[in-house]
Amino acid sequence: MPSQRLYIFRTFLLLFCAFGRQALEVNGDTRDGIFRRCTIHARSEAENGNTPTDELNVSSEDYIVQFTSYKNISDHVAFLIQIAGECDKWSNLARSTLATRFPTDFVVIRVNRELGDSTLKSIQENDGVRSLLKERQIDSRKIFSVEDDDPGGSASVDVGEEVQGHQRQIFAKGLISITKYTGADVLWKRGHTGAGVKVAVFDTGIRKKHSSFRNVRERTDWTDEDTLDDHIGHGTFVAGLIASTHSQCAGFAPDADIYAFRVFNRKQVSFTSWFLDAFNYAMQIGIDVLNLSIG
């Protein structure tokens, strides 16, 4: 009897594995094999602020394919093979490693301009696709930057030739605290300090171990650069408005939990897909308040 049970279980296991393997194969290739074959890696540095998009993408265009369901990126790529044909006319653009750990409802593809019309039509007309939109590069935001040799955190304002090079001292003499001026201290006395509230800051990141923050819970990068640090200064500045604990320049919610989402790179360039991946992750971890500084 036990041997009969073992035989039945073994038969069931073999059938399960056979069907599972079939589900992961498209035209004899595994899902992971398709993903590796059809994926090209992060945009080159030339694309991120050094070269105008129109000059760079002469032969190709990038599109965001939004699907009707959330799945792993490799599943979506395998589905595109089925509806759009082999990836000789299109390629999946690699994204942040963190983005691959969670289900998503979109992929970013690069399509050959000369060969891609039929591909795009096949994708757009499929019932499993919710929308097909061109990827947008965000490169017009020039707010201010921190000088590399300025550890103190003063910032230069980039708002025109008349003020180029002007240094704005955050803690200038005689500065009136904006939180006190607006009555935030009254709310603090009532216990409303932001404790337990998860706040996401979508910006240039936050400096590591900054002395003015009490609760920086996580820093994540969604760009093509391998860094978590704030090389611009704006993300740290915005996070300070929210949750700084500095005695002369306190934030409005000093006890809030700060989650730094680095969606702009060193050249203050971003892409729609970087934001979408960050939004997905924010939903996964239960963010309460999300601050965007797109400009």
CSV table of C-alpha atoms in Angstrom, one decimal:
chain,number,residue,atom,x,y,z
A,1,MET,CA,0.0,0.0,0.0
A,2,PRO,CA,2.7,2.5,0.9
A,3,SER,CA,4.6,1.7,-2.3
A,4,GLN,CA,1.3,2.2,-4.3
A,5,ARG,CA,0.9,5.7,-2.7
A,6,LEU,CA,4.5,6.5,-3.5
A,7,TYR,CA,4.0,5.5,-7.2
A,8,ILE,CA,0.8,7.6,-7.4
A,9,PHE,CA,2.6,10.6,-5.8
A,10,ARG,CA,5.6,10.1,-8.2
A,11,THR,CA,3.4,10.0,-11.2
A,12,PHE,CA,1.5,13.1,-10.1
A,13,LEU,CA,4.9,14.9,-9.5
A,14,LEU,CA,6.1,14.0,-13.0
A,15,LEU,CA,2.9,15.2,-14.6
A,16,PHE,CA,3.0,18.4,-12.6
A,17,CYS,CA,6.6,19.1,-13.6
A,18,ALA,CA,5.8,18.3,-17.2
A,19,PHE,CA,2.9,20.8,-17.3
A,20,GLY,CA,5.0,23.3,-15.4
A,21,ARG,CA,7.8,23.1,-17.8
A,22,GLN,CA,5.5,23.4,-20.7
A,23,ALA,CA,4.0,26.6,-19.2
A,24,LEU,CA,7.4,28.1,-18.8
A,25,GLU,CA,8.4,27.4,-22.4
A,26,VAL,CA,7.7,29.3,-25.6
A,27,ASN,CA,8.8,27.8,-28.9
A,28,GLY,CA,11.2,25.5,-27.0
A,29,ASP,CA,12.8,28.2,-24.9
A,30,THR,CA,12.3,28.7,-21.2
A,31,ARG,CA,10.8,31.9,-19.7
A,32,ASP,CA,14.2,32.8,-18.1
A,33,GLY,CA,16.0,32.0,-21.4
A,34,ILE,CA,13.6,34.3,-23.3
A,35,PHE,CA,14.1,37.1,-20.7
A,36,ARG,CA,17.9,36.9,-21.0
A,37,ARG,CA,17.8,36.7,-24.8
A,38,CYS,CA,15.5,39.6,-25.2
A,39,THR,CA,16.8,42.0,-22.6
A,40,ILE,CA,19.4,44.7,-23.1
A,41,HIS,CA,20.9,46.5,-20.2
A,42,ALA,CA,20.6,50.0,-18.7
A,43,ARG,CA,20.6,53.1,-20.9
A,44,SER,CA,24.1,54.3,-21.7
A,45,GLU,CA,25.4,57.4,-20.0
A,46,ALA,CA,25.0,59.3,-23.3
A,47,GLU,CA,21.2,58.9,-23.0
A,48,ASN,CA,21.1,60.3,-19.4
A,49,GLY,CA,21.6,64.0,-20.1
A,50,ASN,CA,24.6,64.1,-22.4
A,51,THR,CA,22.8,63.7,-25.7
A,52,PRO,CA,19.4,65.0,-26.8
A,53,THR,CA,16.9,62.1,-27.0
A,54,ASP,CA,16.0,63.0,-30.7
A,55,GLU,CA,19.6,62.7,-31.7
A,56,LEU,CA,20.2,59.5,-29.8
A,57,ASN,CA,17.2,57.4,-30.8
A,58,VAL,CA,17.5,57.7,-34.5
A,59,SER,CA,16.8,54.1,-35.2
A,60,SER,CA,14.7,53.1,-32.2
A,61,GLU,CA,12.0,54.3,-29.7
A,62,ASP,CA,11.2,53.2,-26.2
A,63,TYR,CA,7.7,52.3,-25.1
A,64,ILE,CA,6.0,51.4,-21.9
A,65,VAL,CA,3.7,48.4,-22.3
A,66,GLN,CA,1.1,48.3,-19.5
A,67,PHE,CA,-0.6,45.0,-19.0
A,68,THR,CA,-4.0,44.1,-17.4
A,69,SER,CA,-2.4,42.1,-14.6
A,70,TYR,CA,0.6,42.1,-12.3
A,71,LYS,CA,3.3,39.5,-13.0
A,72,ASN,CA,7.0,39.0,-12.9
A,73,ILE,CA,8.8,40.9,-15.7
A,74,SER,CA,10.1,37.6,-17.2
A,75,ASP,CA,6.4,36.5,-17.6
A,76,HIS,CA,5.5,39.7,-19.4
A,77,VAL,CA,8.4,39.3,-21.7
A,78,ALA,CA,7.5,35.7,-22.5
A,79,PHE,CA,3.9,37.0,-23.2
A,80,LEU,CA,5.2,39.6,-25.6
A,81,ILE,CA,7.1,36.9,-27.6
A,82,GLN,CA,3.7,35.2,-28.1
A,83,ILE,CA,1.8,38.3,-29.3
A,84,ALA,CA,4.6,40.3,-31.0
A,85,GLY,CA,7.0,37.7,-32.3
A,86,GLU,CA,10.7,37.2,-31.8
A,87,CYS,CA,12.7,40.0,-30.2
A,88,ASP,CA,14.6,40.8,-33.4
A,89,LYS,CA,12.3,43.9,-33.8
A,90,TRP,CA,12.1,44.8,-30.1
A,91,SER,CA,14.1,44.4,-26.9
A,92,ASN,CA,13.2,44.5,-23.2
A,93,LEU,CA,15.0,47.3,-21.4
A,94,ALA,CA,16.6,46.1,-18.1
A,95,ARG,CA,15.4,47.9,-15.0
A,96,SER,CA,16.4,48.3,-11.4
A,97,THR,CA,17.3,45.1,-9.6
A,98,LEU,CA,14.8,45.9,-6.9
A,99,ALA,CA,12.0,46.2,-9.5
A,100,THR,CA,12.5,42.5,-10.5
A,101,ARG,CA,11.7,41.3,-7.0
A,102,PHE,CA,8.1,42.2,-7.1
A,103,PRO,CA,5.2,41.7,-9.6
A,104,THR,CA,4.7,44.6,-12.0
A,105,ASP,CA,2.1,45.6,-14.6
A,106,PHE,CA,4.5,46.9,-17.2
A,107,VAL,CA,7.7,46.5,-19.2
A,108,VAL,CA,9.8,48.9,-21.2
A,109,ILE,CA,10.7,47.9,-24.7
A,110,ARG,CA,12.9,49.4,-27.4
A,111,VAL,CA,11.4,49.1,-30.8
A,112,ASN,CA,13.2,49.3,-34.2
A,113,ARG,CA,11.6,52.3,-36.0
A,114,GLU,CA,11.8,50.7,-39.4
A,115,LEU,CA,10.5,47.3,-38.4
A,116,GLY,CA,8.4,48.1,-35.4
A,117,ASP,CA,5.0,49.2,-36.8
A,118,SER,CA,3.5,45.8,-37.0
A,119,THR,CA,5.0,44.9,-33.6
A,120,LEU,CA,3.4,47.9,-31.9
A,121,LYS,CA,0.1,47.2,-33.6
A,122,SER,CA,0.1,43.5,-32.4
A,123,ILE,CA,0.9,44.6,-28.9
A,124,GLN,CA,-1.7,47.5,-28.8
A,125,GLU,CA,-4.5,45.3,-30.1
A,126,ASN,CA,-4.0,42.5,-27.6
A,127,ASP,CA,-6.6,42.1,-24.9
A,128,GLY,CA,-3.9,41.5,-22.3
A,129,VAL,CA,-2.4,45.0,-22.9
A,130,ARG,CA,-4.0,47.9,-21.1
A,131,SER,CA,-2.0,50.7,-22.8
A,132,LEU,CA,1.1,51.4,-25.0
A,133,LEU,CA,2.8,54.7,-24.4
A,134,LYS,CA,6.1,56.3,-25.3
A,135,GLU,CA,8.7,56.4,-22.6
A,136,ARG,CA,9.3,59.9,-21.4
A,137,GLN,CA,12.7,61.3,-20.4
A,138,ILE,CA,12.5,64.0,-17.7
A,139,ASP,CA,15.5,66.2,-18.0
A,140,SER,CA,14.2,69.8,-17.6
A,141,ARG,CA,14.4,69.9,-13.8
A,142,LYS,CA,17.3,72.1,-12.7
A,143,ILE,CA,16.7,73.1,-9.1
A,144,PHE,CA,19.9,73.4,-7.2
A,145,SER,CA,23.0,71.3,-6.6
A,146,VAL,CA,25.5,70.8,-3.8
A,147,GLU,CA,29.1,71.4,-4.6
A,148,ASP,CA,31.3,68.4,-4.3
A,149,ASP,CA,33.7,70.2,-2.0
A,150,ASP,CA,31.0,71.6,0.2
A,151,PRO,CA,30.3,69.2,3.0
A,152,GLY,CA,28.2,71.7,4.9
A,153,GLY,CA,25.3,71.4,2.5
A,154,SER,CA,25.0,74.9,1.2
A,155,ALA,CA,23.4,74.9,-2.2
A,156,SER,CA,23.7,76.9,-5.4
A,157,VAL,CA,20.5,78.0,-7.0
A,158,ASP,CA,20.1,77.4,-10.7
A,159,VAL,CA,17.4,79.8,-11.8
A,160,GLY,CA,19.1,81.9,-14.4
A,161,GLU,CA,22.4,83.8,-15.2
A,162,GLU,CA,21.8,86.5,-12.7
A,163,VAL,CA,22.0,84.2,-9.7
A,164,GLN,CA,24.4,81.5,-11.0
A,165,GLY,CA,27.0,80.7,-8.3
A,166,HIS,CA,24.9,82.3,-5.6
A,167,GLN,CA,25.2,80.4,-2.3
A,168,ARG,CA,22.1,80.0,-0.2
A,169,GLN,CA,22.9,79.3,3.4
A,170,ILE,CA,20.1,77.2,4.9
A,171,PHE,CA,21.0,78.3,8.5
A,172,ALA,CA,21.6,82.0,7.8
A,173,LYS,CA,21.7,84.4,10.7
A,174,GLY,CA,18.3,85.7,11.6
A,175,LEU,CA,16.4,83.0,9.8
A,176,ILE,CA,12.9,82.5,11.1
A,177,SER,CA,11.9,78.9,11.4
A,178,ILE,CA,9.1,78.2,8.9
A,179,THR,CA,7.6,75.5,11.2
A,180,LYS,CA,7.3,78.0,14.1
A,181,TYR,CA,6.1,80.7,11.8
A,182,THR,CA,3.3,78.4,10.5
A,183,GLY,CA,2.3,77.1,13.9
A,184,ALA,CA,3.6,73.6,13.6
A,185,ASP,CA,4.9,73.6,17.2
A,186,VAL,CA,1.3,73.9,18.4
A,187,LEU,CA,0.5,70.5,16.7
A,188,TRP,CA,3.7,69.0,18.1
A,189,LYS,CA,2.6,69.9,21.6
A,190,ARG,CA,-0.6,68.0,20.9
A,191,GLY,CA,1.4,64.9,19.9
A,192,HIS,CA,1.2,65.2,16.1
A,193,THR,CA,4.8,64.8,15.2
A,194,GLY,CA,4.4,62.3,12.4
A,195,ALA,CA,5.3,59.3,14.5
A,196,GLY,CA,4.4,56.0,12.7
A,197,VAL,CA,3.8,57.7,9.4
A,198,LYS,CA,5.7,56.3,6.4
A,199,VAL,CA,6.7,59.2,4.0
A,200,ALA,CA,8.3,58.5,0.7
A,201,VAL,CA,10.5,61.2,-0.9
A,202,PHE,CA,10.8,60.8,-4.7
A,203,ASP,CA,13.9,62.9,-5.5
A,204,THR,CA,17.7,62.6,-5.6
A,205,GLY,CA,18.1,60.5,-2.5
A,206,ILE,CA,19.3,61.4,1.0
A,207,ARG,CA,22.8,61.7,2.3
A,208,LYS,CA,24.0,58.7,4.3
A,209,LYS,CA,23.8,59.1,8.1
A,210,HIS,CA,22.7,62.7,8.0
A,211,SER,CA,22.7,64.2,11.5
A,212,SER,CA,19.4,66.1,11.0
A,213,PHE,CA,17.3,63.0,10.5
A,214,ARG,CA,16.0,60.7,13.2
A,215,ASN,CA,14.2,58.0,11.2
A,216,VAL,CA,15.5,57.4,7.7
A,217,ARG,CA,14.2,53.8,7.4
A,218,GLU,CA,15.3,53.0,3.9
A,219,ARG,CA,17.1,54.4,0.8
A,220,THR,CA,16.5,52.9,-2.6
A,221,ASP,CA,17.8,53.7,-6.1
A,222,TRP,CA,15.6,53.4,-9.2
A,223,THR,CA,18.0,55.0,-11.7
A,224,ASP,CA,20.8,53.4,-13.8
A,225,GLU,CA,23.5,54.4,-11.3
A,226,ASP,CA,24.8,52.2,-8.6
A,227,THR,CA,24.6,54.5,-5.7
A,228,LEU,CA,22.2,55.5,-2.9
A,229,ASP,CA,23.7,58.8,-2.0
A,230,ASP,CA,22.4,62.3,-2.8
A,231,HIS,CA,24.9,63.9,-5.2
A,232,ILE,CA,22.6,66.8,-5.9
A,233,GLY,CA,21.3,67.9,-2.5
A,234,HIS,CA,17.7,68.5,-3.4
A,235,GLY,CA,16.3,65.2,-2.0
A,236,THR,CA,18.0,65.8,1.3
A,237,PHE,CA,16.7,69.4,1.4
A,238,VAL,CA,13.1,68.2,0.7
A,239,ALA,CA,13.3,65.4,3.3
A,240,GLY,CA,14.5,68.1,5.7
A,241,LEU,CA,11.4,70.2,5.2
A,242,ILE,CA,9.4,67.1,6.1
A,243,ALA,CA,11.4,65.5,9.0
A,244,SER,CA,14.5,67.5,10.0
A,245,THR,CA,15.3,67.5,13.7
A,246,HIS,CA,17.7,70.4,13.5
A,247,SER,CA,17.1,72.9,16.3
A,248,GLN,CA,17.2,75.9,13.9
A,249,CYS,CA,15.4,74.4,11.0
A,250,ALA,CA,13.0,71.6,12.1
A,251,GLY,CA,10.8,69.8,9.7
A,252,PHE,CA,7.0,69.7,10.0
A,253,ALA,CA,6.9,66.0,11.0
A,254,PRO,CA,10.3,65.3,12.7
A,255,ASP,CA,9.2,61.8,13.9
A,256,ALA,CA,8.0,60.6,10.5
A,257,ASP,CA,9.6,57.5,9.0
A,258,ILE,CA,11.4,58.7,5.8
A,259,TYR,CA,11.9,56.4,2.8
A,260,ALA,CA,14.2,57.9,0.2
A,261,PHE,CA,13.4,56.9,-3.4
A,262,ARG,CA,16.3,58.0,-5.7
A,263,VAL,CA,14.5,58.6,-9.0
A,264,PHE,CA,16.9,61.3,-10.4
A,265,ASN,CA,20.5,60.6,-11.3
A,266,ARG,CA,23.5,62.9,-11.0
A,267,LYS,CA,22.5,64.8,-14.1
A,268,GLN,CA,18.9,65.3,-12.7
A,269,VAL,CA,17.6,63.0,-15.4
A,270,SER,CA,14.8,60.6,-14.9
A,271,PHE,CA,12.4,58.4,-16.9
A,272,THR,CA,8.7,57.6,-16.5
A,273,SER,CA,9.5,53.9,-15.9
A,274,TRP,CA,11.8,54.8,-13.0
A,275,PHE,CA,8.9,56.5,-11.3
A,276,LEU,CA,6.5,53.7,-12.1
A,277,ASP,CA,8.8,51.1,-10.6
A,278,ALA,CA,9.2,53.3,-7.5
A,279,PHE,CA,5.4,53.7,-7.2
A,280,ASN,CA,5.0,49.9,-7.4
A,281,TYR,CA,7.5,49.4,-4.6
A,282,ALA,CA,5.9,52.2,-2.5
A,283,MET,CA,2.6,50.3,-2.7
A,284,GLN,CA,4.3,47.1,-1.7
A,285,ILE,CA,5.8,48.5,1.5
A,286,GLY,CA,2.7,50.4,2.5
A,287,ILE,CA,3.8,54.1,2.1
A,288,ASP,CA,1.3,56.5,3.7
A,289,VAL,CA,2.4,59.9,2.2
A,290,LEU,CA,4.3,60.3,-1.1
A,291,ASN,CA,6.2,63.5,-2.0
A,292,LEU,CA,7.1,64.3,-5.6
A,293,SER,CA,9.4,67.0,-6.7
A,294,ILE,CA,9.4,66.8,-10.5
A,295,GLY,CA,9.6,70.5,-11.4
